[in-house]
Short mmCIF file of C-alpha atoms in Angstrom, two decimals:
data_model
loop_
_atom_site.label_atom_id
_atom_site.label_comp_id
_atom_site.label_asym_id
_atom_site.label_seq_id
_atom_site.Cartn_x
_atom_site.Cartn_y
_atom_site.Cartn_z
CA MET A 1 103.51 49.43 114.37
CA LYS A 2 101.82 48.76 117.71
CA LEU A 3 99.25 51.03 119.35
CA GLU A 4 97.79 50.52 122.81
CA LEU A 5 94.63 52.47 123.57
CA GLY A 6 94.02 52.55 127.31
CA HIS A 7 90.35 53.00 128.17
CA PHE A 8 88.91 54.79 131.19
CA TYR A 9 85.12 54.45 131.30
CA VAL A 10 83.40 57.63 132.40
CA LYS A 11 80.29 56.93 134.50
CA ASP A 12 79.49 60.52 135.37
CA ILE A 13 80.69 64.09 134.74
CA VAL A 14 80.33 66.88 137.32
CA PHE A 15 81.75 70.33 138.04
CA GLY A 16 83.96 70.75 141.11
CA SER A 17 86.94 72.51 142.63
CA GLU A 18 89.53 70.31 140.90
CA THR A 19 89.76 68.77 137.45
CA ARG A 20 90.37 65.07 138.01
CA PHE A 21 89.18 61.56 137.21
CA ALA A 22 88.47 59.12 140.04
CA ASP A 23 86.19 56.10 140.46
CA GLY A 24 84.63 56.63 137.06
CA VAL A 25 83.72 60.27 137.73
CA LEU A 26 85.23 63.10 135.69
CA THR A 27 85.24 66.29 137.75
CA ILE A 28 85.90 69.57 135.94
CA ASN A 29 87.02 72.85 137.45
CA LYS A 30 84.84 74.95 135.18
CA GLU A 31 86.59 78.29 135.66
CA GLU A 32 90.05 76.80 135.18
CA ALA A 33 88.92 75.09 131.96
CA LEU A 34 87.29 78.25 130.63
CA GLU A 35 90.34 80.34 131.51
CA MET A 36 92.38 78.02 129.32
CA VAL A 37 89.83 78.29 126.48
CA ARG A 38 89.85 82.11 126.68
CA GLU A 39 93.61 82.22 126.13
CA ASP A 40 92.62 82.31 122.46
CA GLU A 41 91.78 85.99 121.92
CA ARG A 42 89.29 85.04 119.20
CA ILE A 43 87.00 83.50 121.85
CA THR A 44 84.75 86.33 123.08
CA GLU A 45 82.26 84.32 125.15
CA ALA A 46 82.47 80.77 126.51
CA ASP A 47 80.63 78.44 128.84
CA LEU A 48 80.69 74.73 129.66
CA VAL A 49 77.50 72.68 129.89
CA ILE A 50 77.32 68.97 130.75
CA VAL A 51 74.64 66.88 129.02
CA LYS A 52 73.89 63.19 129.41
CA PRO A 53 71.90 60.54 127.52
CA GLY A 54 68.19 61.00 128.10
CA ASP A 55 68.42 64.69 129.00
CA MET A 56 65.64 66.62 127.27
CA VAL A 57 68.13 68.93 125.64
CA ARG A 58 68.57 70.10 122.04
CA ILE A 59 72.06 71.25 120.97
CA VAL A 60 72.60 73.43 117.89
CA PRO A 61 74.75 74.53 116.08
CA VAL A 62 77.17 71.68 116.83
CA LYS A 63 80.48 72.11 115.04
CA GLU A 64 82.79 69.32 116.21
CA ALA A 65 83.13 66.30 118.53
CA ILE A 66 86.39 65.10 120.08
CA GLU A 67 87.30 62.26 122.44
CA PRO A 68 89.50 63.42 125.36
CA ARG A 69 92.88 61.68 125.25
CA PHE A 70 96.42 61.77 126.61
CA ARG A 71 99.54 60.59 124.79
CA VAL A 72 101.80 58.64 127.18
CA GLY A 73 105.45 59.59 126.80
CA GLY A 74 104.71 63.10 125.64
CA GLY A 75 103.54 64.78 122.49
CA PRO A 76 100.25 66.25 121.31
CA VAL A 77 97.07 64.21 120.90
CA PHE A 78 96.78 65.67 117.39
CA PRO A 79 100.29 65.84 115.89
CA GLY A 80 100.90 68.77 113.58
CA VAL A 81 97.73 70.49 114.85
CA THR A 82 97.80 70.95 118.62
CA GLY A 83 101.56 70.49 118.85
CA ASP A 84 104.70 69.47 117.04
CA LEU A 85 104.61 66.98 114.22
CA MET A 86 105.35 63.40 115.32
CA GLN A 87 104.45 59.87 114.30
CA ALA A 88 101.02 58.73 115.48
CA GLY A 89 100.03 55.08 115.87
CA ASN A 90 102.87 53.83 118.07
CA GLY A 91 103.04 53.51 121.83
CA ARG A 92 100.22 54.11 124.29
CA THR A 93 97.42 56.66 124.28
CA LEU A 94 94.84 56.97 127.07
CA ALA A 95 91.19 57.75 126.30
CA LEU A 96 88.14 58.81 128.30
CA LYS A 97 85.36 56.62 126.92
CA ASN A 98 81.56 57.09 126.90
CA MET A 99 82.00 60.84 126.41
CA SER A 100 83.01 63.57 124.01
CA VAL A 101 83.76 67.27 123.91
CA LEU A 102 81.29 69.10 121.66
CA ALA A 103 82.18 72.49 120.18
CA VAL A 104 78.90 74.42 119.96
CA GLY A 105 78.24 77.89 118.59
CA LYS A 106 76.54 80.24 121.02
CA HIS A 107 74.94 82.01 118.09
CA TRP A 108 76.11 81.57 114.53
CA GLY A 109 75.66 78.35 112.60
CA GLY A 110 76.40 77.39 109.02
CA PHE A 111 76.12 74.84 106.26
CA GLN A 112 78.46 72.38 107.98
CA ASP A 113 76.95 72.57 111.49
CA GLY A 114 74.37 70.23 112.98
CA LEU A 115 71.88 69.37 115.70
CA ILE A 116 71.81 66.76 118.46
CA ASP A 117 68.83 65.80 120.63
CA MET A 118 69.98 64.09 123.82
CA GLY A 119 66.52 62.71 124.63
CA GLY A 120 63.12 62.06 123.11
CA GLU A 121 62.35 60.98 119.56
CA GLY A 122 65.29 62.88 118.07
CA ALA A 123 67.94 61.05 120.11
CA LYS A 124 67.88 58.05 117.78
CA TYR A 125 69.22 60.11 114.88
CA SER A 126 72.72 60.80 116.25
CA TYR A 127 75.30 58.50 117.81
CA PHE A 128 76.38 61.34 120.10
CA SER A 129 73.12 61.25 122.06
CA GLN A 130 74.44 57.99 123.54
CA LEU A 131 77.45 59.74 125.06
CA MET A 132 77.94 62.10 127.98
CA ASN A 133 79.03 65.35 126.41
CA VAL A 134 80.90 68.37 127.69
CA CYS A 135 79.56 71.20 125.53
CA LEU A 136 81.90 74.10 124.96
CA VAL A 137 79.36 76.80 124.03
CA ALA A 138 81.21 79.79 122.68
CA ASP A 139 81.22 82.76 120.37
CA THR A 140 84.16 84.28 118.52
CA ASN A 141 85.25 87.54 116.94
CA GLU A 142 85.44 85.92 113.50
CA VAL A 143 82.90 88.49 112.32
CA LEU A 144 83.50 87.92 108.62
CA GLU A 145 82.19 84.38 109.01
CA GLN A 146 79.10 85.11 111.07
CA ARG A 147 76.69 85.45 108.19
CA GLU A 148 78.65 83.35 105.71
CA GLN A 149 77.19 80.02 104.70
CA GLN A 150 80.63 78.36 104.89
CA LYS A 151 82.55 78.80 108.12
CA LYS A 152 86.00 77.58 109.03
CA ASN A 153 84.96 77.51 112.71
CA ARG A 154 88.67 77.49 113.46
CA ALA A 155 88.64 79.12 116.89
CA LEU A 156 85.90 76.83 118.22
CA ARG A 157 87.34 73.67 116.67
CA TRP A 158 90.80 74.34 118.08
CA ALA A 159 89.33 75.27 121.47
CA GLY A 160 87.50 71.94 121.49
CA MET A 161 90.72 70.05 120.84
CA LYS A 162 92.53 72.01 123.52
CA LEU A 163 89.77 71.25 126.02
CA ALA A 164 89.86 67.54 125.08
CA GLU A 165 93.59 67.43 125.76
CA TYR A 166 93.08 69.25 129.08
CA LEU A 167 90.51 66.67 130.20
CA GLY A 168 92.62 63.78 128.91
CA LYS A 169 95.46 64.76 131.22
CA THR A 170 93.32 63.71 134.21
CA VAL A 171 94.28 60.07 133.60
CA ALA A 172 97.96 60.68 132.78
CA ASP A 173 99.29 58.77 135.79
CA GLN A 174 96.53 56.17 136.10
CA THR A 175 96.21 52.56 135.01
CA PRO A 176 93.51 52.01 132.39
CA GLU A 177 90.60 49.67 133.03
CA GLU A 178 91.08 48.07 129.63
CA VAL A 179 93.77 48.16 126.96
CA GLU A 180 92.88 47.73 123.29
CA THR A 181 95.89 46.73 121.19
CA PHE A 182 96.23 47.36 117.45
CA GLU A 183 99.23 45.85 115.71
CA LEU A 184 99.99 45.06 112.10
CA ALA A 185 103.32 43.84 110.78
CA PRO A 186 104.72 45.47 107.62
CA VAL A 187 102.93 44.22 104.51
CA THR A 188 106.00 42.31 103.33
CA LYS A 189 106.53 40.61 106.70
CA ARG A 190 103.18 38.94 107.32
CA THR A 191 103.01 35.30 108.43
CA ASP A 192 102.35 32.47 105.99
CA GLY A 193 98.91 32.05 107.50
CA GLU A 194 98.08 35.73 107.02
CA ASN A 195 99.37 35.72 103.45
CA LYS A 196 97.04 32.84 102.52
CA LEU A 197 93.99 34.94 103.45
CA PRO A 198 92.25 37.43 101.12
CA LYS A 199 94.16 40.71 101.23
CA VAL A 200 91.92 43.69 102.02
CA VAL A 201 92.67 47.42 101.95
CA MET A 202 90.52 50.25 103.33
CA VAL A 203 90.23 53.36 101.14
CA LEU A 204 89.22 56.53 102.98
CA GLN A 205 88.01 59.63 101.12
CA PRO A 206 87.93 62.38 103.78
CA GLN A 207 86.41 65.72 102.87
CA SER A 208 88.89 67.82 100.92
CA GLN A 209 86.92 69.64 98.22
CA MET A 210 87.61 73.24 99.26
CA GLU A 211 90.54 74.70 97.35
CA GLU A 212 90.82 77.53 99.88
CA LEU A 213 92.75 76.28 102.90
CA GLY A 214 91.16 76.02 106.33
CA TYR A 215 87.94 74.13 105.59
CA ASN A 216 89.13 70.60 104.82
CA ASP A 217 90.10 67.65 106.98
CA LEU A 218 93.75 67.79 108.03
CA VAL A 219 96.18 64.86 107.93
CA TYR A 220 99.06 65.54 110.33
CA GLY A 221 98.06 69.19 109.99
CA TRP A 222 98.30 69.07 106.19
CA ASP A 223 95.23 70.13 104.22
CA ALA A 224 93.86 67.02 102.51
CA ASN A 225 93.08 69.04 99.36
CA ARG A 226 96.83 69.23 98.78
CA MET A 227 97.32 65.46 99.09
CA LEU A 228 97.65 62.68 96.60
CA PRO A 229 96.45 59.21 97.69
CA THR A 230 98.84 57.89 100.34
CA PHE A 231 99.29 54.49 101.97
CA MET A 232 99.05 54.73 105.75
CA HIS A 233 98.97 52.46 108.76
CA PRO A 234 95.44 52.23 110.26
CA ASN A 235 96.87 52.99 113.70
CA GLU A 236 97.68 56.51 112.55
CA VAL A 237 94.00 57.20 111.89
CA LEU A 238 92.95 55.81 115.28
CA ASP A 239 95.65 57.81 117.07
CA GLY A 240 94.92 61.41 116.13
CA CYS A 241 96.66 61.98 112.80
CA ILE A 242 93.41 63.32 111.25
CA ILE A 243 91.10 66.07 112.43
CA SER A 244 87.72 66.87 110.95
CA GLY A 245 87.16 69.88 108.73
CA SER A 246 84.23 72.27 108.50
CA PHE A 247 82.93 71.95 104.97
CA MET A 248 80.65 68.91 104.70
CA PRO A 249 76.85 68.92 105.14
CA CYS A 250 76.54 67.71 108.70
CA SER A 251 74.87 64.30 108.44
CA SER A 252 77.69 63.24 106.09
CA LYS A 253 80.43 64.64 108.30
CA TRP A 254 83.14 62.58 110.01
CA ALA A 255 83.88 64.26 113.33
CA THR A 256 87.35 64.02 114.83
CA TYR A 257 85.77 61.61 117.34
CA ASP A 258 84.85 59.35 114.40
CA PHE A 259 88.42 59.23 113.12
CA GLN A 260 89.67 58.46 116.64
CA ASN A 261 87.28 55.50 116.93
CA TYR A 262 86.75 54.51 113.28
CA PRO A 263 84.50 51.42 113.61
CA MET A 264 85.12 50.03 110.13
CA ILE A 265 88.88 50.06 110.67
CA LYS A 266 88.37 48.28 114.00
CA ARG A 267 86.10 45.71 112.32
CA LEU A 268 88.76 44.92 109.71
CA TYR A 269 91.27 44.56 112.54
CA GLN A 270 88.96 42.03 114.24
CA GLU A 271 88.99 39.86 111.12
CA HIS A 272 92.73 40.17 110.48
CA GLY A 273 94.42 36.80 110.65
CA LYS A 274 91.05 35.03 110.82
CA THR A 275 89.20 35.67 107.58
CA ILE A 276 91.27 38.43 105.94
CA ASN A 277 94.76 39.91 105.73
CA PHE A 278 94.18 43.61 106.49
CA LEU A 279 96.83 45.44 104.50
CA GLY A 280 96.16 48.96 105.76
CA VAL A 281 94.62 52.25 104.66
CA ILE A 282 94.89 54.17 101.41
CA MET A 283 94.15 57.77 102.32
CA SER A 284 92.66 59.35 99.22
CA ASN A 285 90.91 62.69 98.77
CA LEU A 286 87.87 64.33 97.20
CA ASN A 287 88.50 66.78 94.40
CA VAL A 288 86.63 69.34 92.32
CA ALA A 289 88.00 69.12 88.76
CA LEU A 290 87.42 65.93 86.78
CA GLU A 291 91.12 65.58 85.96
CA GLN A 292 91.95 65.72 89.68
CA LYS A 293 89.35 63.05 90.40
CA GLU A 294 90.68 60.77 87.66
CA ARG A 295 94.26 61.19 88.86
CA ALA A 296 93.30 60.16 92.40
CA MET A 297 91.43 57.10 91.06
CA LEU A 298 94.53 56.01 89.15
CA PHE A 299 96.72 56.40 92.22
CA VAL A 300 94.33 54.43 94.44
CA ALA A 301 93.90 51.55 91.96
CA SER A 302 97.63 51.34 91.24
CA MET A 303 98.55 51.41 94.92
CA ALA A 304 95.99 48.75 95.85
CA LYS A 305 97.07 46.49 92.97
CA ASN A 306 100.76 46.79 93.82
CA LEU A 307 100.01 46.03 97.46
CA GLY A 308 98.45 42.80 96.21
CA ALA A 309 94.93 43.65 97.43
CA ASP A 310 92.21 41.15 96.55
CA ALA A 311 89.44 43.33 97.95
CA ALA A 312 88.81 46.88 99.12
CA VAL A 313 86.34 48.85 101.23
CA VAL A 314 85.83 52.46 100.09
CA ALA A 315 84.22 55.07 102.37
CA GLU A 316 83.16 58.53 101.19
CA GLU A 317 82.71 61.53 103.47
CA GLY A 318 79.98 63.40 101.69
CA TYR A 319 77.66 63.22 98.73
CA GLY A 320 76.87 65.13 95.54
CA ASN A 321 80.06 66.18 93.77
CA PRO A 322 82.15 63.67 95.80
CA ASP A 323 79.99 60.84 94.44
CA ALA A 324 82.04 61.07 91.25
CA ASP A 325 85.24 60.42 93.23
CA TYR A 326 83.54 57.64 95.17
CA THR A 327 82.00 55.64 92.33
CA GLY A 328 85.01 56.38 90.13
CA CYS A 329 87.25 54.81 92.76
CA LEU A 330 84.97 51.77 93.02
CA VAL A 331 85.10 51.32 89.23
CA ALA A 332 88.88 51.81 89.00
CA LEU A 333 89.45 49.17 91.69
CA GLU A 334 87.04 46.71 90.04
CA LYS A 335 88.80 47.20 86.69
CA ALA A 336 92.08 46.42 88.45
CA GLY A 337 90.59 43.07 89.50
CA ILE A 338 89.94 44.10 93.10
CA LYS A 339 86.52 43.25 94.53
CA THR A 340 85.20 46.40 96.15
CA VAL A 341 82.49 47.39 98.63
CA GLY A 342 81.44 51.03 99.04
CA LEU A 343 80.11 52.82 102.14
CA SER A 344 78.18 56.07 101.78
CA ASN A 345 74.88 57.78 102.37
CA GLU A 346 72.63 58.80 99.49
CA CYS A 347 70.60 61.79 98.39
CA THR A 348 67.29 60.48 97.08
CA GLY A 349 65.24 63.62 97.73
CA ARG A 350 62.60 64.25 100.38
CA ASP A 351 60.30 61.73 98.69
CA GLY A 352 63.04 59.11 98.31
CA ALA A 353 62.46 58.89 94.58
CA SER A 354 65.56 60.60 93.15
CA GLN A 355 68.76 58.98 91.90
CA PRO A 356 70.69 58.09 95.08
CA LEU A 357 74.18 59.04 93.82
CA VAL A 358 75.17 61.72 91.35
CA SER A 359 77.43 59.25 89.56
CA MET A 360 76.43 55.63 88.88
CA ASP A 361 78.21 52.75 87.13
CA ALA A 362 77.32 49.15 86.39
CA LEU A 363 80.61 47.94 87.92
CA ALA A 364 79.65 49.38 91.32
CA THR A 365 77.67 46.34 92.42
CA ALA A 366 78.29 46.24 96.17
CA MET A 367 77.41 49.37 98.14
CA VAL A 368 76.14 49.90 101.67
CA SER A 369 73.79 52.85 102.18
CA THR A 370 73.71 54.59 105.55
CA GLY A 371 70.59 56.60 104.80
CA ASN A 372 68.99 59.42 102.83
CA VAL A 373 70.37 62.88 103.62
CA SER A 374 67.13 64.53 102.45
CA GLU A 375 64.71 62.58 104.65
CA LEU A 376 62.39 64.97 106.48
CA ILE A 377 62.50 64.87 110.27
CA GLN A 378 59.92 66.55 112.50
CA LEU A 379 60.59 66.88 116.21
CA PRO A 380 58.56 68.42 119.07
CA PRO A 381 59.80 71.34 121.18
CA MET A 382 62.61 70.59 123.63
CA PRO A 383 62.52 72.13 127.12
CA VAL A 384 66.20 73.14 127.00
CA VAL A 385 68.21 74.40 124.04
CA ILE A 386 72.00 74.75 124.17
CA GLY A 387 73.33 77.20 121.61
CA GLU A 388 70.72 78.98 119.53
CA LEU A 389 67.76 77.16 117.98
CA GLU A 390 67.16 79.98 115.50
CA SER A 391 70.47 79.19 113.80
CA LEU A 392 68.89 76.07 112.26
CA ALA A 393 66.57 78.20 110.12
CA ARG A 394 68.47 81.47 109.94
CA ASP A 395 72.05 80.50 109.15
CA GLY A 396 71.84 78.08 106.25
CA LEU A 397 72.43 74.76 108.02
CA SER A 398 72.40 72.19 105.24
CA GLY A 399 69.14 70.65 106.45
CA GLY A 400 67.40 73.80 107.65
CA TRP A 401 65.71 76.74 105.98
CA ASP A 402 64.23 80.09 106.97
CA ASN A 403 61.11 79.67 104.84
CA ASP A 404 59.44 77.16 102.54
CA ALA A 405 56.28 77.83 100.56
CA ILE A 406 54.72 74.59 101.80
CA LEU A 407 56.58 73.62 104.99
CA GLY A 408 57.21 77.07 106.44
CA ALA A 409 60.35 77.73 108.51
CA SER A 410 62.45 74.93 110.03
CA VAL A 411 61.95 76.47 113.49
CA ARG A 412 58.31 76.98 114.40
CA GLU A 413 56.93 79.46 116.91
CA ASP A 414 56.38 76.75 119.54
CA GLY A 415 60.00 75.54 119.28
CA SER A 416 59.19 72.41 117.30
CA ILE A 417 61.31 71.84 114.20
CA ILE A 418 61.16 70.37 110.73
CA MET A 419 64.42 69.74 108.90
CA GLU A 420 66.20 67.39 106.57
CA ASN A 421 68.40 64.65 107.97
CA ASN A 422 71.22 66.72 106.43
CA ALA A 423 71.37 68.83 109.60
CA MET A 424 71.63 65.93 112.08
CA PHE A 425 75.14 65.99 113.53
CA CYS A 426 77.11 63.13 111.92
CA GLY A 427 73.72 61.47 111.55
CA ASP A 428 74.56 58.96 108.83
CA GLN A 429 77.69 57.59 110.53
CA ILE A 430 79.33 56.36 107.35
CA VAL A 431 82.31 55.37 109.49
CA GLY A 432 80.45 52.24 110.51
CA TRP A 433 78.24 52.59 113.58
CA SER A 434 75.02 53.83 112.10
CA THR A 435 71.94 53.35 114.28
CA LYS A 436 69.79 52.93 111.19
CA THR A 437 68.42 49.72 109.72
CA MET A 438 66.95 48.75 106.37
CA VAL A 439 63.22 48.29 105.91
CA GLU A 440 61.91 46.01 103.19
CA TYR A 441 58.64 46.99 101.53
#
């Protein structure tokens, strides 16, 4: 399977009379784009706002991030979701780099939504402050969800994907500035040199805990809660076969943008044929019942062993209940004789003194932490707010609160905020490009 990702580097984004990309500038016909968004009758209000790194802007509630792309030769960017089902990971896909489309609620937030500061002290907490972002700020008629803690955010998420495809079409007939090629031969047809190297598999545990459909990550449009662990080509992940769900506390979330650019997968690709033989991806899931968790662990360990894996990297989207799936998978792989490294954040409490993972085991000896979800963050007022700042305190964002006996409300009268890292949009970047570093005391 061979995937070519053609890169177009966006240097600026502006509004204009025609939607096009030329000389590094993405021009958007705002009314035309919004007319397309409003074709979904669930969208009651919508606006587009452009923000850039360094802008003194706070965005909340952020629900999703997507990289604009175009699939050469036809077909949807997200097979089984925005169009017919087809194989992802082959051929050529064009991408607008240095930017994303952000789906932002005009009013209502929820447990799974987050915050981004584009400038100031808060910018360091989210990767997306480094990008130019086209914010789709919208409200919907999904009234039943407005005051619910858990929201499917379906209308806004789908509108964001539709807008990303609309913008991606601007480069349909152009030659990319750079082409990134990803190619792996079938596992049984590797070269002698590759076969002599340590065989490594990547195990992904995307969020799939909700038994009710509509909240979980989708794989080719299929709810990941209904999956059993499945062996997949890494190109499929990089080429739109997975979209993000709307369940996970936000700092632990993997946005669709993250799947499209998964840094850890790219890092394993870089070492393939040099220091490792990268076998591919085992797509697992996160379950609720213990029996379901144990079944998934057995599938993952058996699959990795029969692929001949010597080592594995396991990444968990989430914390808390999913920790049992995560550490259980690490232990099952170690018991199968496969050396395993885990990637996750941790929940050590606001004082950093609590047990970092719900489930611990002596066999889990190699884990990389991407930060504490409960760390308190205080930020000064921001001159401009996109969305609705009150949602952070009012609507049950996982790191916000409407009142605390000691700390007060997350949103103060002067517009300054106090919150847990939990509410920072994709703040822990478990996928592999965290901006955080370790400090030794």
